[in-house]
CSV table of C-alpha atoms in Angstrom, one decimal:
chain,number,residue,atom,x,y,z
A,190,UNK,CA,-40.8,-4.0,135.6
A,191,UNK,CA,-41.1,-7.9,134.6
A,192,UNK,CA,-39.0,-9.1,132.1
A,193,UNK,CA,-41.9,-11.0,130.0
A,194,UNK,CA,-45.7,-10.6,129.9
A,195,UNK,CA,-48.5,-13.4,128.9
A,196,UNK,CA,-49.4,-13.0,125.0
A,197,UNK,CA,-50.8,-15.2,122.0
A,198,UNK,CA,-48.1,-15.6,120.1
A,199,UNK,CA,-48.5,-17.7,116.8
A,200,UNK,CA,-45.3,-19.2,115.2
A,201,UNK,CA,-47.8,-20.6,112.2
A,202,UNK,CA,-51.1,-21.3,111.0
A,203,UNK,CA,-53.2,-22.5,113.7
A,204,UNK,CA,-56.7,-23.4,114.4
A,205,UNK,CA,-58.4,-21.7,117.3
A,206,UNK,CA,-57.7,-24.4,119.7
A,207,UNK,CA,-53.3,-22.9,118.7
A,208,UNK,CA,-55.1,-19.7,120.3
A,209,UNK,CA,-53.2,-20.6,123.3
A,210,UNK,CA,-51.4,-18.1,126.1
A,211,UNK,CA,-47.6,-18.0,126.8
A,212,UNK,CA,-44.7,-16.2,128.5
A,213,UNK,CA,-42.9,-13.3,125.6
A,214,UNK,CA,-40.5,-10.9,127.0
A,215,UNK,CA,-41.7,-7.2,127.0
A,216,UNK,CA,-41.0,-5.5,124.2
A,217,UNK,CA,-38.6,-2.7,124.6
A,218,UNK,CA,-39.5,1.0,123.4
A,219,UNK,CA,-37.8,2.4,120.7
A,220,UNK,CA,-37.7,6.3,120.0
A,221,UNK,CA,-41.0,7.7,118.2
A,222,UNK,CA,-42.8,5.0,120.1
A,223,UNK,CA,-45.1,4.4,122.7
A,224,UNK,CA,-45.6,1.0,125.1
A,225,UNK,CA,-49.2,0.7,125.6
A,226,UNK,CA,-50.2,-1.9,128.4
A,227,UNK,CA,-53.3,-2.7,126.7
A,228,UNK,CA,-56.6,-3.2,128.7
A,229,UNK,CA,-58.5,-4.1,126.2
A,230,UNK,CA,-59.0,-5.2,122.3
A,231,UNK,CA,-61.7,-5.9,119.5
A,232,UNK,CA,-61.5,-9.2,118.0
A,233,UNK,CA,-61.7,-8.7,113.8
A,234,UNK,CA,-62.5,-11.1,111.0
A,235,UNK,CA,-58.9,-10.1,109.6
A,236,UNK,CA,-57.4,-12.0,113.1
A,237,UNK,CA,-59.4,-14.7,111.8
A,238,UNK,CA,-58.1,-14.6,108.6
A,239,UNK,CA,-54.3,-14.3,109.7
A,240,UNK,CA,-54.4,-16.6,111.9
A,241,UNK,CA,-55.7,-19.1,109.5
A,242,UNK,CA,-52.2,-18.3,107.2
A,243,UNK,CA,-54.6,-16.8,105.1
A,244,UNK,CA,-53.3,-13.1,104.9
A,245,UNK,CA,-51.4,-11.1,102.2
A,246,UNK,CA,-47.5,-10.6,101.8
A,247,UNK,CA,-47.6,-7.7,104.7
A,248,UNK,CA,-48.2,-10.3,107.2
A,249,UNK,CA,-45.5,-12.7,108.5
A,250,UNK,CA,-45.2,-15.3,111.3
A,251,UNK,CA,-44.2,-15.6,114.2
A,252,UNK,CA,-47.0,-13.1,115.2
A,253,UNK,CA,-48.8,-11.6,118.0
A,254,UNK,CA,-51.9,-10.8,116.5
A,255,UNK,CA,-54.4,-8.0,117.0
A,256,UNK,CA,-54.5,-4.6,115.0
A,257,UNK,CA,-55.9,-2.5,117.2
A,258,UNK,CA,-56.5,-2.0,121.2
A,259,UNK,CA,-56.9,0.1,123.7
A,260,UNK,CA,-54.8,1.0,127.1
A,261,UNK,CA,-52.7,3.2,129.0
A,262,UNK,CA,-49.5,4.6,128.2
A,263,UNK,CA,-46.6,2.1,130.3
A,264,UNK,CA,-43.6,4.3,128.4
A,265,UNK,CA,-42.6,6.5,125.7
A,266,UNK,CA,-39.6,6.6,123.6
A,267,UNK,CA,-37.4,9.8,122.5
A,268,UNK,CA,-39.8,12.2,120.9
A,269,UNK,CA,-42.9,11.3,122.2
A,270,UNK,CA,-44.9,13.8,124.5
A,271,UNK,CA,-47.5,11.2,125.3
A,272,UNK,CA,-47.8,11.5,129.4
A,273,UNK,CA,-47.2,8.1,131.2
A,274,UNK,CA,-50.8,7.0,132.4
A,275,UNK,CA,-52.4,8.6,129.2
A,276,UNK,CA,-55.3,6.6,128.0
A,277,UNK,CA,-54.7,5.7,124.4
A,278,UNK,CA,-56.0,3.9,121.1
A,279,UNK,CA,-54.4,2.5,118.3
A,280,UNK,CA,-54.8,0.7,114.9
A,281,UNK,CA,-53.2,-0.1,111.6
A,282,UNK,CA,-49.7,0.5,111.1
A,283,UNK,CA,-49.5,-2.9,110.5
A,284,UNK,CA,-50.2,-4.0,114.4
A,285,UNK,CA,-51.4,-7.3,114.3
A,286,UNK,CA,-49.4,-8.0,110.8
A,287,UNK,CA,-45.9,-6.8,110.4
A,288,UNK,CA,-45.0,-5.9,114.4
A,289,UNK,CA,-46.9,-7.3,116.9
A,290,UNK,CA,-50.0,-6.5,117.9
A,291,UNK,CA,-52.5,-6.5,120.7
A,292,UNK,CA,-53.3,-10.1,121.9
A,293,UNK,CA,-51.0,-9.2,124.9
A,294,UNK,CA,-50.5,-7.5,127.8
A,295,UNK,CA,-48.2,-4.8,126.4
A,296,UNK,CA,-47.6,-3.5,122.5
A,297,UNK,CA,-45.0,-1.0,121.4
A,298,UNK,CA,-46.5,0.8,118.8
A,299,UNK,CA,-45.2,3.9,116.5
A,300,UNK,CA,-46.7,7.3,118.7
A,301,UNK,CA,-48.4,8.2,115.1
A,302,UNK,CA,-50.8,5.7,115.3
A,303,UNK,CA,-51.5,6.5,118.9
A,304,UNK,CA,-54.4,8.2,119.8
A,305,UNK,CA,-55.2,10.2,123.5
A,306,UNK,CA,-58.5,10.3,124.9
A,307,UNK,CA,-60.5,10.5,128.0
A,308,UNK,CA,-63.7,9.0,129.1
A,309,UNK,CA,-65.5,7.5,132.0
A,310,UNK,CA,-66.7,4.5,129.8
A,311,UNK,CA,-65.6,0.9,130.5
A,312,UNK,CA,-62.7,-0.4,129.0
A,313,UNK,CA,-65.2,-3.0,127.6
A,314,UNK,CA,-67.4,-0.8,125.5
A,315,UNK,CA,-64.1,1.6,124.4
A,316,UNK,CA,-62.0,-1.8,123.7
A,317,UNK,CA,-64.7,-2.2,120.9
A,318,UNK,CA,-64.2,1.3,119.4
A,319,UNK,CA,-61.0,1.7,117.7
A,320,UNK,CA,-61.0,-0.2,114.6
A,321,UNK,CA,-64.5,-0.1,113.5
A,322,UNK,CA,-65.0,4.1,114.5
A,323,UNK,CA,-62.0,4.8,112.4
A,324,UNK,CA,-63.3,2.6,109.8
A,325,UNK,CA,-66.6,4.1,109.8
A,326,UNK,CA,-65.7,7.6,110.4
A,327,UNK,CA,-62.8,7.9,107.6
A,328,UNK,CA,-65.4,6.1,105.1
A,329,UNK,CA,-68.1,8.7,105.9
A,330,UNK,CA,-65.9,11.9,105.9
A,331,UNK,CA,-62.8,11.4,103.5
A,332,UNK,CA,-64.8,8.8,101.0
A,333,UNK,CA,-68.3,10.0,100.7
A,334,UNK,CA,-68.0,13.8,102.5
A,335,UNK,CA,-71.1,13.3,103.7
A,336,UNK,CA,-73.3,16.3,104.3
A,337,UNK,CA,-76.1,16.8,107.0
A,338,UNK,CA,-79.5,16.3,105.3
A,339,UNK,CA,-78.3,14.3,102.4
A,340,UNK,CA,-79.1,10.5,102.1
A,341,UNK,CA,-77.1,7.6,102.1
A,342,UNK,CA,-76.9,3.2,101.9
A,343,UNK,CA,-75.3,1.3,103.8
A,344,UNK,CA,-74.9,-1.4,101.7
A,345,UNK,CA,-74.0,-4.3,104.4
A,346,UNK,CA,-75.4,-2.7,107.4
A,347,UNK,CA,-75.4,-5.7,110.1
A,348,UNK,CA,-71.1,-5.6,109.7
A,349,UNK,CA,-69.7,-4.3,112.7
A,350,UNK,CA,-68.4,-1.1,110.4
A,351,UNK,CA,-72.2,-1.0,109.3
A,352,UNK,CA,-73.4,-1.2,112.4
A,353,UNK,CA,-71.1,1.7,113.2
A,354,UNK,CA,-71.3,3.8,110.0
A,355,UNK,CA,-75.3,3.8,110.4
A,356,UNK,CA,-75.3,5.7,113.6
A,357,UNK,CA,-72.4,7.9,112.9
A,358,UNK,CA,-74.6,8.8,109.4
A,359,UNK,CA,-77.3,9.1,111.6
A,360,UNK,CA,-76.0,11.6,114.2
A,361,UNK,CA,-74.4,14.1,111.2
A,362,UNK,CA,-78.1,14.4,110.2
A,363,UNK,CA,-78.3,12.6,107.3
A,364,UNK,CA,-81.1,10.1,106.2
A,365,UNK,CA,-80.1,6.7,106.9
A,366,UNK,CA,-81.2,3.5,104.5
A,367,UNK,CA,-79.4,0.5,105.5
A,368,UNK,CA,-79.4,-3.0,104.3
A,369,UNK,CA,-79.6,-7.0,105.8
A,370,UNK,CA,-80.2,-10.4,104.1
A,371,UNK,CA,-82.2,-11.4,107.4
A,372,UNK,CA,-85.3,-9.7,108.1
A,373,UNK,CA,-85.2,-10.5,111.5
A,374,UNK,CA,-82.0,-8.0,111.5
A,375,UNK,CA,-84.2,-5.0,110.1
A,376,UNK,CA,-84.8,-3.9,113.8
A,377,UNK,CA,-80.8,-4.0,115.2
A,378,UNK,CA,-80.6,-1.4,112.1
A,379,UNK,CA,-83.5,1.4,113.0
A,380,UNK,CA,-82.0,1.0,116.5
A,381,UNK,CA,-78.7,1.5,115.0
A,382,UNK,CA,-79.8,4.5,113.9
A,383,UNK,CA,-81.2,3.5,110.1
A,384,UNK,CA,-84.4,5.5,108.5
A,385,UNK,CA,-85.2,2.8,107.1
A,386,UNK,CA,-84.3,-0.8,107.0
A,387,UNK,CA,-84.4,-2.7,103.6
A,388,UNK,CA,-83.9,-6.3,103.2
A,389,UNK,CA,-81.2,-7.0,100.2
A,390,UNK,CA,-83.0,-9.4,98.0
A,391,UNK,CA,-84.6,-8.5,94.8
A,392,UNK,CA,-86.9,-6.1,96.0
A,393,UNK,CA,-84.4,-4.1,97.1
A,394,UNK,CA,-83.3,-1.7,94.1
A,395,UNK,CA,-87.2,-1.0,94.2
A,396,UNK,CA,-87.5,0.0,97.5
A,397,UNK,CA,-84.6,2.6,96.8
A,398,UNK,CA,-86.0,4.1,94.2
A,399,UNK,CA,-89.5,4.6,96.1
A,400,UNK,CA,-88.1,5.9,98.9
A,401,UNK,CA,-84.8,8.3,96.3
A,402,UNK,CA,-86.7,8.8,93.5
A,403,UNK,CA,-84.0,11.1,92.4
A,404,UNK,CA,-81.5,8.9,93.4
A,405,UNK,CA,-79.0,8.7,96.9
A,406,UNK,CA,-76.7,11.4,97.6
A,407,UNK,CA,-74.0,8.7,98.6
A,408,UNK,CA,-73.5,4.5,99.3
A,409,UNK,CA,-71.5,2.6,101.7
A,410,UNK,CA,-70.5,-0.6,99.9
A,411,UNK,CA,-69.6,-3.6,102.4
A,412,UNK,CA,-71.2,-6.5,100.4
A,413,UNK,CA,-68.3,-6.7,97.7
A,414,UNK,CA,-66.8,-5.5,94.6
A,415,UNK,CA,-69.9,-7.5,92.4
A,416,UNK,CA,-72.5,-5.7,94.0
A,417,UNK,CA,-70.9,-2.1,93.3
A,418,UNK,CA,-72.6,-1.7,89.5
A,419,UNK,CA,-76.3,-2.0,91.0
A,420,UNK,CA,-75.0,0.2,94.3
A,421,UNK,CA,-73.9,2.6,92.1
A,422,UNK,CA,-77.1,2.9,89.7
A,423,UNK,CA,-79.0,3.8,93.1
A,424,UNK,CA,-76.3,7.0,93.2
A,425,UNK,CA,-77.6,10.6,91.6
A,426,UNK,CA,-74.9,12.0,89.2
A,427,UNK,CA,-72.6,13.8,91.3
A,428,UNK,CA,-73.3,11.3,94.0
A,429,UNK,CA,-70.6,9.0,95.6
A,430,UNK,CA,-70.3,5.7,96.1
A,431,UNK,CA,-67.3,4.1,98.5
A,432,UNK,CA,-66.3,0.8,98.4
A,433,UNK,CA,-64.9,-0.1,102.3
A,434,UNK,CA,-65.5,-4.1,102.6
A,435,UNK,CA,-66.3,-7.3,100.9
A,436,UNK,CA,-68.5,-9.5,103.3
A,437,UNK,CA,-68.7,-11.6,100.4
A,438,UNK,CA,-64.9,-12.0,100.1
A,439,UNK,CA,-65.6,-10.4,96.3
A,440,UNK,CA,-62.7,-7.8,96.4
A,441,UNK,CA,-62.7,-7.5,92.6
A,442,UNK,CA,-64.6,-7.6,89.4
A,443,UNK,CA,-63.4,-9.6,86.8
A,444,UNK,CA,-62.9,-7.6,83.0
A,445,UNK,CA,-63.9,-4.4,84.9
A,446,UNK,CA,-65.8,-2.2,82.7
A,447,UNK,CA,-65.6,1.3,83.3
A,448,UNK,CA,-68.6,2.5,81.7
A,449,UNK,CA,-70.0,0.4,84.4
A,450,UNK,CA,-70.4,3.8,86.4
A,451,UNK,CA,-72.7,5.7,85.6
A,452,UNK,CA,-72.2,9.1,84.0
A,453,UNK,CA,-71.2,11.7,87.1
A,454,UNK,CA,-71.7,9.0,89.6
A,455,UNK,CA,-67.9,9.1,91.3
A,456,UNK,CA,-66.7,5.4,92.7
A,457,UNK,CA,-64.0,5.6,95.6
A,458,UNK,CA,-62.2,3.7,98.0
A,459,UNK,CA,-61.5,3.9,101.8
A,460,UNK,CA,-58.8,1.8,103.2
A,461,UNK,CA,-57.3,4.1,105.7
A,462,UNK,CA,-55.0,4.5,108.9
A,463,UNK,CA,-55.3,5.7,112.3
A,464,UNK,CA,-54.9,9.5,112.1
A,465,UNK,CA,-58.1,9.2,109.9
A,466,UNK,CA,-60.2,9.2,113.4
A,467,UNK,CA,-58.1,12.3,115.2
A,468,UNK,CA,-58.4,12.7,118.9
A,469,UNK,CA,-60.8,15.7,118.8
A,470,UNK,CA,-63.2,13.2,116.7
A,471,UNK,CA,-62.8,10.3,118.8
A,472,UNK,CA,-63.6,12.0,121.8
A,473,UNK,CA,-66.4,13.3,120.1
A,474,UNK,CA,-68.0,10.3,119.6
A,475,UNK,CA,-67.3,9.1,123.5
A,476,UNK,CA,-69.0,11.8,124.3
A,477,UNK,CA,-71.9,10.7,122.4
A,478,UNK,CA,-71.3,7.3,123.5
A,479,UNK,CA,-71.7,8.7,127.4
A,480,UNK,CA,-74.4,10.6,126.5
A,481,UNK,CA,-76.7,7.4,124.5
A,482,UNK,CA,-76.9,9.7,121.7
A,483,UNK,CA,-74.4,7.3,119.5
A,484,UNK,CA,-75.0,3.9,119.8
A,485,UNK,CA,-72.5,1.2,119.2
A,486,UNK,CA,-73.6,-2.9,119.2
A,487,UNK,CA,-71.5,-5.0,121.0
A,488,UNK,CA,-71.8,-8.7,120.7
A,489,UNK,CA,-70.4,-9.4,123.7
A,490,UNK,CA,-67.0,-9.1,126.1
A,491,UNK,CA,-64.6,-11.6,127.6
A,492,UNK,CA,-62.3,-11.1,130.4
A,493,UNK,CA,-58.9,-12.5,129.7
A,494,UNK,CA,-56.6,-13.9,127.5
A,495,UNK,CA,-57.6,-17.4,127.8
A,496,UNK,CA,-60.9,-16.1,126.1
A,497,UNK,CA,-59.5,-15.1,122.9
A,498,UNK,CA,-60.3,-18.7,121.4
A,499,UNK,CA,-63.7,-18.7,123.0
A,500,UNK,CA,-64.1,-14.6,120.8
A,501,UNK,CA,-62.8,-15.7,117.8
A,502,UNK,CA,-65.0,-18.9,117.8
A,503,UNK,CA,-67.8,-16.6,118.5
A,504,UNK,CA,-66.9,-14.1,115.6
A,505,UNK,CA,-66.6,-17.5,113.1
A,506,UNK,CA,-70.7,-18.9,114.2
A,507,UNK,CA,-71.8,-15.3,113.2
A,508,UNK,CA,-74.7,-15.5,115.3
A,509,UNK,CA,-74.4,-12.3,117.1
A,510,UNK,CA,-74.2,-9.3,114.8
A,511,UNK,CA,-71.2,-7.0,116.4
A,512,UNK,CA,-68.0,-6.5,118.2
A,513,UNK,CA,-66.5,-9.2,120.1
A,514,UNK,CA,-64.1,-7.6,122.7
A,515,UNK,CA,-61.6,-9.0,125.4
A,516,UNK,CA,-60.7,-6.9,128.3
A,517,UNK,CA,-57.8,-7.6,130.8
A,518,UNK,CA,-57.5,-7.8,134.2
A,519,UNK,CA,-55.8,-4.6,135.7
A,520,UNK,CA,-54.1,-6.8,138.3
């Protein structure tokens, strides 16, 4: 075993030209822990944000960013009865923001947030999964308890998470209305897996009502915090809207008014953490994935390191609705 490995480590805010590789020594495994040689990681805004110096008090430099990948087992540490060769995911825990994270060729992660799977798929299309499946799938089942057969918004629906919540929504069997400010998006949604696709201008609360007289079993908010009194007058009483994301960057409303919610209409949050998405579910949704039945937009894939720049510039034009993933070379 070499005693470093190539890795983006950041001593400070940079720019993406400071996205630049060097040598790190290999971190060493600690007990309840697991070294994943990582093969391959998605690219999120939140990278963007930290590398900026633009994160909150959890996140500290010097930093290898990247809070989530995907990999093989390389070691575990006292306690853990993951099997060397074991192809793993992980997220949160603070990878990425208080211990290194992915942008590397190995990360030492707590075995917690580590989870097994198996699957014939490319490391390119499972290197996109982690983050934004967990996202999705926690927001669906532990914020809104979505039921086959009810209805629901996706409020944001060209995100990444959207993207992703739209066709898990759409597999449980529920009816699917999802949202984009560019018309020439509606499409990327119905193949997504939306019902119906509904541009978010001022027509929109109309178009709801037409098509939920009643009113929506449940919303997705990704928008912001601002847009949550009109998502949650769409909502039924004993509906549920769950705030997830702010695409805006709106993550609060100023002189919050309660009475803002509707009588009956419950408001909730999803934030989550990695055994949100349990192995049983994730491999679930591969096999869905291998079968077409689920289908996941990727913007694109990079091979390498050295591409991480060439991702995150990508991500920042916004041109490509999506996950931007890196894959490395297993040589």
């Amino acid at each position: 075993m070499p005693e470093t490995m190539r890795a983006i480590r950041l001593t400070g805010p940079a720019g993406i030209e400071g996205l630049a590789v060097s040598d790190v020594p290999i971190p060493k495994v600690r007990p309840g822990c697991v070294r994943i040689r990582v093969m391959a990681f998605g690219v999120n805004e939140s990278e963007a944000t930290s590398r900026q110096g633009e994160s909150g008090p959890d996140f500290s430099f010097p930093r290898i960013l990247g809070i989530e990948a995907v990999g093989v087992v390389d070691a575990a540490g006292d306690g853990v009865a993951l099997r060397t060769g074991q192809k793993v995911a992980t997220m949160m825990g603070g990878l990425g923001r208080t211990i290194d994270g992915s942008y590397a060729e190995y990360t030492v992660v707590d075995a917690v947030n580590v989870i097994p799977f198996d699957t014939h798929l490319g490391w390119d299309v499972v290197g996109a999964l982690p983050e934004m499946l967990q996202t999705a799938h926690g927001s669906i089942t532990a914020g809104l308890r979505l039921e086959p057969g009810q209805s629901v918004l996706i409020h944001g629906g060209t995100s990444t998470v959207g993207l992703t919540a739209i066709a898990i929504a759409h597999q449980l069997g529920a009816t699917v209305i999802a949202t984009t400010r560019n018309p020439a998006r509606s499409e990327l949604l119905t193949r997504a897996g939306a019902d119906h696709a509904l541009v978010d201008d001022d027509t929109l609360p109309h178009a709801i009502r037409n098509l939920t007289p009643d009113g929506l079993d449940a919303a997705l908010e990704f928008v912001g915090a601002t847009a949550l009194p009109a998502t949650l007058s769409f909502v039924r009483p004993g509906g549920t809207v769950c705030f997830v994301g702010a695409l805006s960057g709106t993550w609060t409303i100023p002189d919050f008014d309660p009475f803002t919610i509707p009588t009956g209409v419950r408001l909730t949050s999803y934030a989550g953490e990695a055994n949100d998405l349990p192995s049983g579910a994730l491999n679930q949704y591969l096999r869905a994935i291998e079968a077409g039945t689920l289908n996941i937009v990727i913007a694109g894939a990079h091979e390498g390191l050295e591409k991480v720049a060439e991702a995150h510039r990508d991500l920042e034009s916004r041109h490509q609705p999506g996950k931007y993933v890196i894959v490395l070379p297993t040589t």
